[in-house]
Coordinates of C-alpha atoms in Angstrom, one line a residue:
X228 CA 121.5 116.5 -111.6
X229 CA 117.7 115.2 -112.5
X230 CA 115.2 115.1 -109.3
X231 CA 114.0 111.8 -108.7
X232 CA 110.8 110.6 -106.8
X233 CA 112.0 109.5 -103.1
X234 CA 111.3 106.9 -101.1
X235 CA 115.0 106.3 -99.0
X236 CA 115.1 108.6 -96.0
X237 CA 114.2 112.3 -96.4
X238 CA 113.2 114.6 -99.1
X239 CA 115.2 117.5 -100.5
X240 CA 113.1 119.6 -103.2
X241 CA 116.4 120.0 -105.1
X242 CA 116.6 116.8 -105.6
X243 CA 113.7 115.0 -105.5
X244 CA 110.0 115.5 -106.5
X245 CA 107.8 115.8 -103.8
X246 CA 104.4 117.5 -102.3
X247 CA 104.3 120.9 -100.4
X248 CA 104.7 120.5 -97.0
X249 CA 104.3 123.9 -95.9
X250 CA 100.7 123.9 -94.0
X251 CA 102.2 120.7 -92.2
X252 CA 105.0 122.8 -90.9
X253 CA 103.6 125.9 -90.4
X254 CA 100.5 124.4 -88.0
X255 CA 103.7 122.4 -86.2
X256 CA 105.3 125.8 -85.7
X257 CA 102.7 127.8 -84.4
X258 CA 102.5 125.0 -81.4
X259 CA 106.0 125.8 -81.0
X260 CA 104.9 129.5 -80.9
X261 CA 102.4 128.2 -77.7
X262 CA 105.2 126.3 -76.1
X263 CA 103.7 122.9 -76.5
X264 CA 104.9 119.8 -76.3
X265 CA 103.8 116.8 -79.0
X266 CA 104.3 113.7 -80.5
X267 CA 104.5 113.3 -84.4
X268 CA 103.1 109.8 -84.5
X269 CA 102.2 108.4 -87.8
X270 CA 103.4 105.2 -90.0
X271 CA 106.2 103.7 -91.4
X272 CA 107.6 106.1 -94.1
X273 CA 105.0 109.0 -93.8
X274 CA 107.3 111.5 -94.1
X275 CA 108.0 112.6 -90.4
X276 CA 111.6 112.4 -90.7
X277 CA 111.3 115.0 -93.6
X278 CA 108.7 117.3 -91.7
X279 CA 110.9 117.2 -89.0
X280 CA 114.0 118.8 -91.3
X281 CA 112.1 121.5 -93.0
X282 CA 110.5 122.5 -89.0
X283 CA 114.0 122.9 -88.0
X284 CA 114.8 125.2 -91.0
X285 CA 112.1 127.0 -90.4
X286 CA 112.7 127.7 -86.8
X287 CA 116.5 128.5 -86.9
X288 CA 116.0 131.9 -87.5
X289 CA 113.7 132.6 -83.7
X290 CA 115.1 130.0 -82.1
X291 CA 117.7 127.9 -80.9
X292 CA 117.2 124.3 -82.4
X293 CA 118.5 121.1 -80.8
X294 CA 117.5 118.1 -83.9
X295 CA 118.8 115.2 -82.8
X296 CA 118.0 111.9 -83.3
X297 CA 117.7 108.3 -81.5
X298 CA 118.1 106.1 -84.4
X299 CA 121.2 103.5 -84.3
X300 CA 122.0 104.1 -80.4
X301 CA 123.8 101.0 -78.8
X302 CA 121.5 99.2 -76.5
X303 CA 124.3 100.2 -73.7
X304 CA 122.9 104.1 -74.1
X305 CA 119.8 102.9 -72.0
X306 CA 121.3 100.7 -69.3
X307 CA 121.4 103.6 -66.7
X308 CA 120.9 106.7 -65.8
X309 CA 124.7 107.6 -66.2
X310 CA 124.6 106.0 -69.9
X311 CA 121.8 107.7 -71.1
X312 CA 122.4 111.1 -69.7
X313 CA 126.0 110.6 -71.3
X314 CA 124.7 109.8 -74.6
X315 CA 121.8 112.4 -74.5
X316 CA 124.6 115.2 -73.5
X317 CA 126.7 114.4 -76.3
X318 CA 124.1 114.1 -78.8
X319 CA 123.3 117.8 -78.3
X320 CA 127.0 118.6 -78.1
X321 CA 127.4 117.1 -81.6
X322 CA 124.8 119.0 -83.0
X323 CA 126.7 122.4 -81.5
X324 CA 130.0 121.2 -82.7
X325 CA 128.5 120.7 -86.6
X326 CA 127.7 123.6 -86.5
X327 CA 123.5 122.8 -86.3
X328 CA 122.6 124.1 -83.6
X329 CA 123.3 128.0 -82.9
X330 CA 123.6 130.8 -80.2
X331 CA 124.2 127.8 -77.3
X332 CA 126.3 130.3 -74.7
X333 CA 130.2 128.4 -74.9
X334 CA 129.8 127.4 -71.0
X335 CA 126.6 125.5 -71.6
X336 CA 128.4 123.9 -74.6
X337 CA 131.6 122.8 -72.0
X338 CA 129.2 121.6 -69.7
X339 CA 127.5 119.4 -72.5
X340 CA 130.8 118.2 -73.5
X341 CA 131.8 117.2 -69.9
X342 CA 129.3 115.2 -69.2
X343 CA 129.5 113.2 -72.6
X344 CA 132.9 112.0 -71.5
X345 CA 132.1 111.3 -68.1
X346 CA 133.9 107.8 -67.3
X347 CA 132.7 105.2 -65.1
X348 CA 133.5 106.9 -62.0
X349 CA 131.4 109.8 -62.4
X350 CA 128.3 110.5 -61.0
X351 CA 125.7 111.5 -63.4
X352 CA 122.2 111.4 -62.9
X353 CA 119.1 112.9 -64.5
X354 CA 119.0 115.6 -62.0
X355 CA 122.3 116.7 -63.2
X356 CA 121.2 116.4 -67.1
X357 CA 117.9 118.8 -65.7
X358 CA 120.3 121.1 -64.6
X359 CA 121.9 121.3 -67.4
X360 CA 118.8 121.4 -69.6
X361 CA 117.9 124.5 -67.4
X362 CA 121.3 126.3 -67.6
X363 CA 121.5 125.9 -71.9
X364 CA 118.1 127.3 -71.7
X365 CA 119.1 130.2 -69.6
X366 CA 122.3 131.2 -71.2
X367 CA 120.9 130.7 -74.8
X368 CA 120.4 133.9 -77.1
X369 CA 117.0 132.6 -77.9
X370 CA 114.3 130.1 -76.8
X371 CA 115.6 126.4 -77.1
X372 CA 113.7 123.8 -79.2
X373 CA 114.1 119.7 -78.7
X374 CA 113.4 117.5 -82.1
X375 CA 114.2 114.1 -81.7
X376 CA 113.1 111.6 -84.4
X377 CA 112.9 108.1 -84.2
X378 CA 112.2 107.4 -80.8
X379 CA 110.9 104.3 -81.1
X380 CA 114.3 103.0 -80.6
X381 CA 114.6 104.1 -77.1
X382 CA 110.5 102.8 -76.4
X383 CA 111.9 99.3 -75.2
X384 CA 113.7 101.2 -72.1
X385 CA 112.5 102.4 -68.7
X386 CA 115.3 105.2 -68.9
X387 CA 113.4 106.4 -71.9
X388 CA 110.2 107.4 -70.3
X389 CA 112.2 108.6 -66.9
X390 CA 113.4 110.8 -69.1
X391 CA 110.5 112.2 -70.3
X392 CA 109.6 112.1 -66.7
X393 CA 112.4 114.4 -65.9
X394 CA 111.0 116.8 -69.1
X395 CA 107.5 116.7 -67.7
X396 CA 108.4 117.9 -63.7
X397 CA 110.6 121.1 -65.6
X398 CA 107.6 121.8 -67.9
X399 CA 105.0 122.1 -65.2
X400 CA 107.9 124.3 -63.3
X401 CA 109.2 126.1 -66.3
X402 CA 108.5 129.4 -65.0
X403 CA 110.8 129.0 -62.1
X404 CA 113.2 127.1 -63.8
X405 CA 114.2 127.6 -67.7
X406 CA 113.3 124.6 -70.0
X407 CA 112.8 123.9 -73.8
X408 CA 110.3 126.1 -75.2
X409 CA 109.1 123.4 -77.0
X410 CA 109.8 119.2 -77.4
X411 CA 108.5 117.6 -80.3
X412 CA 109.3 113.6 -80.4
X413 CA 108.9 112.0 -83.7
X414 CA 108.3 108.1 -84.4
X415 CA 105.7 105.5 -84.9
X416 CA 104.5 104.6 -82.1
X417 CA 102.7 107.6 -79.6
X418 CA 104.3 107.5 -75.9
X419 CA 101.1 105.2 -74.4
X420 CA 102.3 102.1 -76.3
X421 CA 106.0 102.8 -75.7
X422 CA 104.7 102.3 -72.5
X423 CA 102.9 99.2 -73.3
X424 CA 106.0 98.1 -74.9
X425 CA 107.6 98.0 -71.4
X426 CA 105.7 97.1 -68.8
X427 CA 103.9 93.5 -68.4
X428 CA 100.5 92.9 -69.8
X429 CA 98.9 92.9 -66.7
X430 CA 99.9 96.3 -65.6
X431 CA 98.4 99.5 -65.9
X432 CA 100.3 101.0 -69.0
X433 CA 98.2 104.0 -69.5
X434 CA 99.9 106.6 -67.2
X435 CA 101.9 108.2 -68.9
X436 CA 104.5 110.4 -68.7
X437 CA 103.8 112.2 -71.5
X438 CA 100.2 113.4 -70.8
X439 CA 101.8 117.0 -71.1
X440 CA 101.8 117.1 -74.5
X441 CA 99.1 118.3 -77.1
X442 CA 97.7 116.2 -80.2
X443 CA 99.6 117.0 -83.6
X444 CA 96.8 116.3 -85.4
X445 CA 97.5 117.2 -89.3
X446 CA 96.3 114.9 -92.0
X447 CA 99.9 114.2 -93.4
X448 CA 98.6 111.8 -96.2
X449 CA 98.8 113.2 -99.6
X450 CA 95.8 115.0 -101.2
X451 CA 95.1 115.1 -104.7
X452 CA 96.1 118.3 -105.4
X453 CA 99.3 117.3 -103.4
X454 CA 100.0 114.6 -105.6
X455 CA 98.8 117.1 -108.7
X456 CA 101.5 119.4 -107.9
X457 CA 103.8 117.1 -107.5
X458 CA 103.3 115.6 -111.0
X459 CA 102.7 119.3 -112.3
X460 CA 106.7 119.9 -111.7
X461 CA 107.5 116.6 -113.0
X462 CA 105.8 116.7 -116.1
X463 CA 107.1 120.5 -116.7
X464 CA 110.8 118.6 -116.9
X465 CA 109.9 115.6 -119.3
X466 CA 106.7 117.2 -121.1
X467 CA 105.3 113.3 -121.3
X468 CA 102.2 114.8 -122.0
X469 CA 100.6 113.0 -119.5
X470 CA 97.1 113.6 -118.4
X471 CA 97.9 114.9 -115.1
X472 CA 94.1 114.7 -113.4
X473 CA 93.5 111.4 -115.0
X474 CA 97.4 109.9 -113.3
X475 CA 96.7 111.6 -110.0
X476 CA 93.3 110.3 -109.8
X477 CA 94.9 106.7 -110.5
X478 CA 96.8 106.8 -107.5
X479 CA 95.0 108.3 -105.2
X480 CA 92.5 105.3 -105.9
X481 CA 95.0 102.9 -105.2
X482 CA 97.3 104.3 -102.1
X483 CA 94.7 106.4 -100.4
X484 CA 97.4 109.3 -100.1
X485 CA 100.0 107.1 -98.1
X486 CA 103.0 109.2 -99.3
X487 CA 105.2 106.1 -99.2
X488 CA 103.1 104.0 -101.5
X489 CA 102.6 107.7 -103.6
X490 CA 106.2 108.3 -104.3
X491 CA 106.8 104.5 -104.8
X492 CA 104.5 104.2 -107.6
X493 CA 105.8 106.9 -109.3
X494 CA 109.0 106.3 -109.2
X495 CA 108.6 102.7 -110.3
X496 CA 106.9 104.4 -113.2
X497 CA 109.8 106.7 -113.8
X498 CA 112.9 103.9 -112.9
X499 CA 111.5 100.6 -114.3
X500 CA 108.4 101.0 -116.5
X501 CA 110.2 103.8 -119.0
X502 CA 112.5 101.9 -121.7
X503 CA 110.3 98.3 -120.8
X504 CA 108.4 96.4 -123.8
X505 CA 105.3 98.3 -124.8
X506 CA 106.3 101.6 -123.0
X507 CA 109.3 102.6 -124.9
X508 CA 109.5 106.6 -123.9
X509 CA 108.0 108.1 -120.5
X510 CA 105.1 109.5 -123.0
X511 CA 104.3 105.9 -122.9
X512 CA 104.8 105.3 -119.5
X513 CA 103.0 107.5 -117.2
X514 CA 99.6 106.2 -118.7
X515 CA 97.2 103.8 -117.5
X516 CA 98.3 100.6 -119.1
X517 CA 102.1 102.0 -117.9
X518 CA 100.6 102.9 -114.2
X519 CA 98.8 99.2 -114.3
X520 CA 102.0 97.3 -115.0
X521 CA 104.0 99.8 -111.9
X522 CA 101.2 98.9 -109.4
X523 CA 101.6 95.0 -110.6
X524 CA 105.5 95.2 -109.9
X525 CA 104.5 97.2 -106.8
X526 CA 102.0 94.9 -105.1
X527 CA 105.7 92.3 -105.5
X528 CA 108.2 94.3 -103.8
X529 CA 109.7 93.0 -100.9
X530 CA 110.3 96.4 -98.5
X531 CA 109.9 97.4 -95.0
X532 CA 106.5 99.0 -94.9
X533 CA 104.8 95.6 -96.2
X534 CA 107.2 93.5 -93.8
X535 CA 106.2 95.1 -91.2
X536 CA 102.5 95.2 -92.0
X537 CA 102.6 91.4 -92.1
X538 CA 104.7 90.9 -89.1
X539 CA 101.7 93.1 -87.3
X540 CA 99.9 90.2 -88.3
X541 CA 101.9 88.1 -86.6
X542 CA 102.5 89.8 -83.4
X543 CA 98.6 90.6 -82.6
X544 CA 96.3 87.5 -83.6
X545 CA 93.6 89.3 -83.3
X546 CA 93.8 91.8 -85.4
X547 CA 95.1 88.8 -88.1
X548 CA 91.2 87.9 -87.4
X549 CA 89.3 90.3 -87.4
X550 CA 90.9 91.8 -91.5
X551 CA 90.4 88.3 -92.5
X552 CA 86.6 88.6 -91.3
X553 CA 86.4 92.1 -92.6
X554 CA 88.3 90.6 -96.5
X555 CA 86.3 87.6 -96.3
X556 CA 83.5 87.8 -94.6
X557 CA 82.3 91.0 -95.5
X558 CA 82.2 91.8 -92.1
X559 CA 81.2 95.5 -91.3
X560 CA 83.2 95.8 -87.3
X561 CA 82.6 99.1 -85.4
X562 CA 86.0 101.4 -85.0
X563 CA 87.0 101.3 -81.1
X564 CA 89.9 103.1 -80.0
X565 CA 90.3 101.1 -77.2
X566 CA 90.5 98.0 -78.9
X567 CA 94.0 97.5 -78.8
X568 CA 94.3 95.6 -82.4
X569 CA 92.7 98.4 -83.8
X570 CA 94.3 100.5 -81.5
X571 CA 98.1 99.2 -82.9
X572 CA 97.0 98.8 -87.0
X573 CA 95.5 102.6 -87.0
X574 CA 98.3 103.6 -85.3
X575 CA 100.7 102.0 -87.9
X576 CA 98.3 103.6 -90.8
X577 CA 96.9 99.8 -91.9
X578 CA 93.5 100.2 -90.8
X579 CA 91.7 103.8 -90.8
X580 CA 88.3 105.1 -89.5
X581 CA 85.2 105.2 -91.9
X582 CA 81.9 106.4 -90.8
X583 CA 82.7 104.6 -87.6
X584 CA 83.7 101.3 -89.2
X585 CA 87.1 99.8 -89.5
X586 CA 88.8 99.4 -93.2
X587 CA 91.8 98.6 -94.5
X588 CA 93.7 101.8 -95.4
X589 CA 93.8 101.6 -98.9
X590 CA 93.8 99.1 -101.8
X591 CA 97.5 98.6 -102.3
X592 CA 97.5 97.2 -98.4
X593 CA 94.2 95.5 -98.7
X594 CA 95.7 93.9 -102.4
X595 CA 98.7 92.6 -100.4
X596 CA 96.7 90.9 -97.2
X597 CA 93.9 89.4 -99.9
X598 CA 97.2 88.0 -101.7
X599 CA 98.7 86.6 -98.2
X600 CA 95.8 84.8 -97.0
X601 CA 95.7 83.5 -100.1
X602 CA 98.7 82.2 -100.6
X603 CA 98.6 80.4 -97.2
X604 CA 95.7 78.3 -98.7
X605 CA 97.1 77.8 -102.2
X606 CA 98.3 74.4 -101.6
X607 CA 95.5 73.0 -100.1
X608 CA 92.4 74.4 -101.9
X609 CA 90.7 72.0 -105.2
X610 CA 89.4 75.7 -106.7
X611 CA 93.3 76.8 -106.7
X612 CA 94.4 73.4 -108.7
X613 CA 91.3 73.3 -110.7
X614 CA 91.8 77.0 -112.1
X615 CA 96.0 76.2 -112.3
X616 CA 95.3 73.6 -114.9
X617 CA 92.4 75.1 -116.4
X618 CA 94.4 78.5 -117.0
X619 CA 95.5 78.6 -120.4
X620 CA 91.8 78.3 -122.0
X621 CA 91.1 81.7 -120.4
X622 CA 93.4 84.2 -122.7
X623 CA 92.3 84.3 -125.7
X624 CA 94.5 86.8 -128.1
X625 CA 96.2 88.6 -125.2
X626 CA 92.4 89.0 -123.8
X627 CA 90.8 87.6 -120.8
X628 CA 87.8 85.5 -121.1
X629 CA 85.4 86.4 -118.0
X630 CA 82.9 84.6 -119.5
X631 CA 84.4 81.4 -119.7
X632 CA 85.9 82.4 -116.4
X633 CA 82.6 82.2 -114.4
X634 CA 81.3 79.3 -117.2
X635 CA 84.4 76.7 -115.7
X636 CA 83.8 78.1 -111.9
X637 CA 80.3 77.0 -111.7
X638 CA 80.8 73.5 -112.7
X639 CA 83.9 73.2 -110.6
X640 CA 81.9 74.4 -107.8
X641 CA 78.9 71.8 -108.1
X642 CA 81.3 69.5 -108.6
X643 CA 83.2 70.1 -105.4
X644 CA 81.1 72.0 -103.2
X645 CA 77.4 71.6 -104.4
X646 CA 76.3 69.5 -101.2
X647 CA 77.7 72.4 -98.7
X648 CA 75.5 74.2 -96.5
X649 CA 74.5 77.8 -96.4
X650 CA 77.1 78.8 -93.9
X651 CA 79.7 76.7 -95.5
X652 CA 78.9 79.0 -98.9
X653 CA 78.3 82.0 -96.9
X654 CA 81.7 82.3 -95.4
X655 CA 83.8 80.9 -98.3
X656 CA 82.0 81.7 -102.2
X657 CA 83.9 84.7 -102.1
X658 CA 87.6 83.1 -101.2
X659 CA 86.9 80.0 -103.3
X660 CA 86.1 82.6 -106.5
X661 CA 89.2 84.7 -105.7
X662 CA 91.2 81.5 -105.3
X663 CA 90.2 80.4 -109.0
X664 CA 91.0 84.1 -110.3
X665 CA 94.1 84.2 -109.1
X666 CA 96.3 81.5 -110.9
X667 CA 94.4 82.9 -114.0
X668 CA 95.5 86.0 -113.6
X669 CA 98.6 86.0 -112.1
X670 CA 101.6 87.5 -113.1
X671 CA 99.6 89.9 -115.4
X672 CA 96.4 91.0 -114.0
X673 CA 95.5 92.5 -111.0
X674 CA 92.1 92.4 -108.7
X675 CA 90.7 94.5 -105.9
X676 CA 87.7 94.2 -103.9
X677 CA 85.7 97.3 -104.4
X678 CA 85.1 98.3 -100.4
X679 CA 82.4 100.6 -100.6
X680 CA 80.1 97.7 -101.9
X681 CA 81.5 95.2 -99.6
X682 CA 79.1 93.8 -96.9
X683 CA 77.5 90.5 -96.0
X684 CA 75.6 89.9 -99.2
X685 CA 77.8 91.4 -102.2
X686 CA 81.0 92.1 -103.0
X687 CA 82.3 94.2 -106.1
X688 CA 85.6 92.6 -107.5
X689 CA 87.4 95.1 -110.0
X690 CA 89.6 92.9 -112.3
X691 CA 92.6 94.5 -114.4
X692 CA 94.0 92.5 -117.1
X693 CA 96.0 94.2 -119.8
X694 CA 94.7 97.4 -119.6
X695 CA 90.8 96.3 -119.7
X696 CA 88.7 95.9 -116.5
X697 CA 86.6 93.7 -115.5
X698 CA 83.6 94.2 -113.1
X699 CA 82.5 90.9 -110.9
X700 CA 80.0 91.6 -108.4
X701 CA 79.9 88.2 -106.1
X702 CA 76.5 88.0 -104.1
X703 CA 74.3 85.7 -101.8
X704 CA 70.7 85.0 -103.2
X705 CA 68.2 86.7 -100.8
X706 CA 65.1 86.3 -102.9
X707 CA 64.0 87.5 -106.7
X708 CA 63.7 91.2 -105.2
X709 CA 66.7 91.3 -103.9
X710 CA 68.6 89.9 -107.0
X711 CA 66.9 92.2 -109.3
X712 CA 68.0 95.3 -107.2
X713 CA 71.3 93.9 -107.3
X714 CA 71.6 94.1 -111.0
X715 CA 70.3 97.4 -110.9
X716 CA 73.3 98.2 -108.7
X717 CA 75.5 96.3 -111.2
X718 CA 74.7 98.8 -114.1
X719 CA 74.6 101.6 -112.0
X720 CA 78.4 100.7 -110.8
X721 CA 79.5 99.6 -114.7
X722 CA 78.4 103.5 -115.4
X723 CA 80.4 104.9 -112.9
X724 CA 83.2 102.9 -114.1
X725 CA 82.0 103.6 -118.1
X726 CA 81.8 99.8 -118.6
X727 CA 78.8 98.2 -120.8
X728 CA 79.4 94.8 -119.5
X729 CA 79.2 93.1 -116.2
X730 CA 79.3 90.1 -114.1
X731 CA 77.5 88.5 -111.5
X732 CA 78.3 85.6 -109.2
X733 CA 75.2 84.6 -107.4
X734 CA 75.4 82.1 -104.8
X735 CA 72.0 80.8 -104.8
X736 CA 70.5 78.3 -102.0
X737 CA 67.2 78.0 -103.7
X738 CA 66.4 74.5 -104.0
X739 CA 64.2 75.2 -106.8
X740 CA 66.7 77.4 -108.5
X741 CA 68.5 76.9 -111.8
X742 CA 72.2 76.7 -112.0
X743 CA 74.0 77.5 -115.2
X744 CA 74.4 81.2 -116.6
X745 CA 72.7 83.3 -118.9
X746 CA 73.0 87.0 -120.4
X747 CA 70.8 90.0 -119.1
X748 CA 70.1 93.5 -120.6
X749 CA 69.6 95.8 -117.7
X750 CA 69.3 99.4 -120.1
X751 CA 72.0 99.8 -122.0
X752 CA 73.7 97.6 -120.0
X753 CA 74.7 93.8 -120.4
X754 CA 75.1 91.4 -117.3
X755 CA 76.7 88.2 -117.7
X756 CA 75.4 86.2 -114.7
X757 CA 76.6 83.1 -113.6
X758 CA 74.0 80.8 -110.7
X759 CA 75.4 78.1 -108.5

């Protein structure tokens, strides 16, 4: 049986490809070693599920392991305090019973099994389940261990957190009575914002029951020598002869390291893209023209992770403000904890922390939201029509015409904007450009906005079309000085990217100035700059 590239539930090295987990695992162990408590909190498909199975390998052999988990659980588990005790017994009876979980002393396992099938009539309450918790600890041939993953689906319930209560009181007294050596709780959300999930707004939410528990705080993103040595064992299977650095590098640009997004991409590129016109062979395939047509087909799909990054949207206005601002606007906004937008969209791995501002994670996401926003204008916007019936003059021999590009947007602009004012321009040249790219390219050509350059006055627009890129930077006109600096940061950028030719999209408010475009040598460099 071939390994595939994973991206469906969790990862077995035999039969998929994926990155070394072992520092992960190892730092997560030694807090078992200290007997503390934590919370594996991270996004949607960021591999917790499949740290969470190799941890309990690797503890089996010095302890006893309980790995159980909350996903698919009737709403009826959580109704009371007899329900959810029953439920919580028999989970960890099943996992005796299979066969998982070892050295459980057979009168602890009874016990277990009793109170799963307690009726109605019985009296169970969580000081029972805490007895029991203490008497499988006692009677165990070695120190118990609690995984649970996915414990989200319990965060909507009160019985949830008195349960965690009930865990907190027996840590603080676990040297008179036995416990868990260790509880490690696994999901998206940390235990705060289950807590906010419950109670009112208006509430103090912050107390929570959980404050025994220690920060887990390993980078579980992919690296790039992660993703090399992934692609190392691939590439020792198909010999594609595949430049390794140059496909890793690719990636990382685009998904940041989100291991989802990592092992999605590739295995579009080894499912879909191998056996398609022009890449006939996986030689063919796992280039840059084959990784350019996977990220198109990616930036399409219809899955959970980008579902739910929209419906985040949705559920917190304000955060649906303040990436807009940051996409549009070039706004630069300060990274606050406490801000609880920021607080949710970090939490669920959309936004990250850089140099104390707030960006979108990586360029796949940020792709995606331009794409949205977008769309929702579409219909309405003059630039979006104009470009629609204006598209076909731009391809010329499979090639994209940026010249003509900017050429047709400046007289579309004066002829529908050109009486704006300064804040009018300021706060829409950038979407009214993108909005006339985008029927142009669409379908076969990409764009992202270069976020290192972004900021009030410029913007860098990387445009893929066919292979060949295309470097736009879009700026406001601050005075000669300023422009002239700005082309000097043009060619610096086109050598980084080991272009010759540029573009430049200057929004001018110069009465005096003169609209139109015109070529520039800046060294060896050529900048194609277009004035409105």
């Amino acid at each position: 049986m071939r390994r595939r590239f994973n991206t469906e539930g969790s990862c077995n090295p035999e039969e998929h490809y994926m990155v070394n987990i072992d520092n992960r695992v190892q730092e997560a162990k030694e807090l078992v070693e200290r007997m503390k408590y934590f919370t594996i909190n991270r996004g949607r498909q960021y591999g917790k599920t499949t740290t969470l199975d190799f941890l309990s390998k690797k503890l089996q052999d010095e302890y006893c392991v309980f790995y159980i988990s909350f996903e698919g659980l009737a709403e009826e588990s959580y109704q009371n305090e007899r329900a959810f005790c029953r439920t919580f017994a028999g989970l960890l009876f099943d996992a005796i019973d299979y066969g998982e979980t070892q050295g459980i002393a057979d009168s602890a396992r009874d016990a277990l099994e009793e109170m799963s099938l307690s009726d109605e009539e019985s009296v169970v309450e969580f000081r029972a389940l805490s007895n029991l918790i203490s008497k499988i600890c006692r009677t165990a041939e070695k120190p118990v261990v609690l995984l649970i993953d996915e414990v989200d689906q319990a965060g909507n319930y009160q019985t949830f957190l008195t349960f965690l209560g009930m865990l907190r009181t027996k840590y603080l007294k676990r040297k008179q009575r036995p416990t868990f050596q260790s509880v490690i709780l696994a999901g998206v959300y940390d235990i705060k914002n289950l807590k906010r999930k419950i109670r009112p707004e208006g509430e103090h939410v912050y107390n929570s029951p959980w404050n025994i528990a220690v920060s887990f705080l390993m980078d579980m993103s992919f690296s790039v020598d992660d993703i090399k040595g992934m692609l190392g064992e691939y590439e020792a299977d198909y010999q594609t002869g595949m430049d390794i650095q140059g496909m890793v590098e690719l990636i990382f640009d685009y998904t940041s390291g989100y291991p989802f997004l990592v092992s999605d991409i590739c295995k579009i590129l080894d499912e879909q893209i191998v056996g398609q016109e022009g890449f006939p062979d996986r030689s063919a395939a796992w280039t840059r023209e084959g990784f350019l047509e996977a990220l198109k087909r990616l930036l399409l799909e219809k899955n959970t992770l980008m579902e739910s990054l929209v419906n985040k949207l949705t559920d917190y206005p304000e955060l649906r403000e303040m990436i807009y601002s940051i996409l549009f606007g070039g706004e630069r906004i300060t990274f606050n904890p406490d801000n609880r937008a920021l607080d949710i969209a970090g939490m669920f791995g959309f936004v990250r922390n850089e140099r104390g501002s707030v960006v979108i994670a990586n360029r796949i996401f940020e792709t995606r939201l331009y794409n949205l926003f977008l769309s929702e204008e579409e219909l309405e916007s003059m630039t979006f029509k104009a470009a629609s019936i204006d598209k076909n003059q731009f391809i010329q021999n499979g090639t994209l015409n940026m010249e003509l590009v900017l050429k047709k947007f400046v007289v579309h602009w004066n002829d529908l904007y050109h009486s704006s004012d300064e804040k009018f321009i300021e706060d829409n040249g950038r979407k009214f450009f993108l909005l006339y790219l985008k029927p142009i390219i669409n379908g076969v050509g990409n764009f992202y906005v270069e976020a290192r350059t972004r900021d009030n006055g410029r913007t860098d627009v990387i445009v893929d079309y066919r292979g060949k890129q295309y470097i736009v930077e879009i700026k406001i006109w601050r005075g000669s000085e300023y422009n002239e600096r700005g082309e000097e940061q043009l060619a610096a950028y086109l050598e980084a990217y080991h272009a010759r030719k540029g573009y430049l999209l200057s929004f001018n408010f110069n009465k005096k100035k003169t609209v139109g475009t015109k070529e520039i040598l800046c060294g060896d460099k050529t900048i194609f700059e277009a004035v409105l």
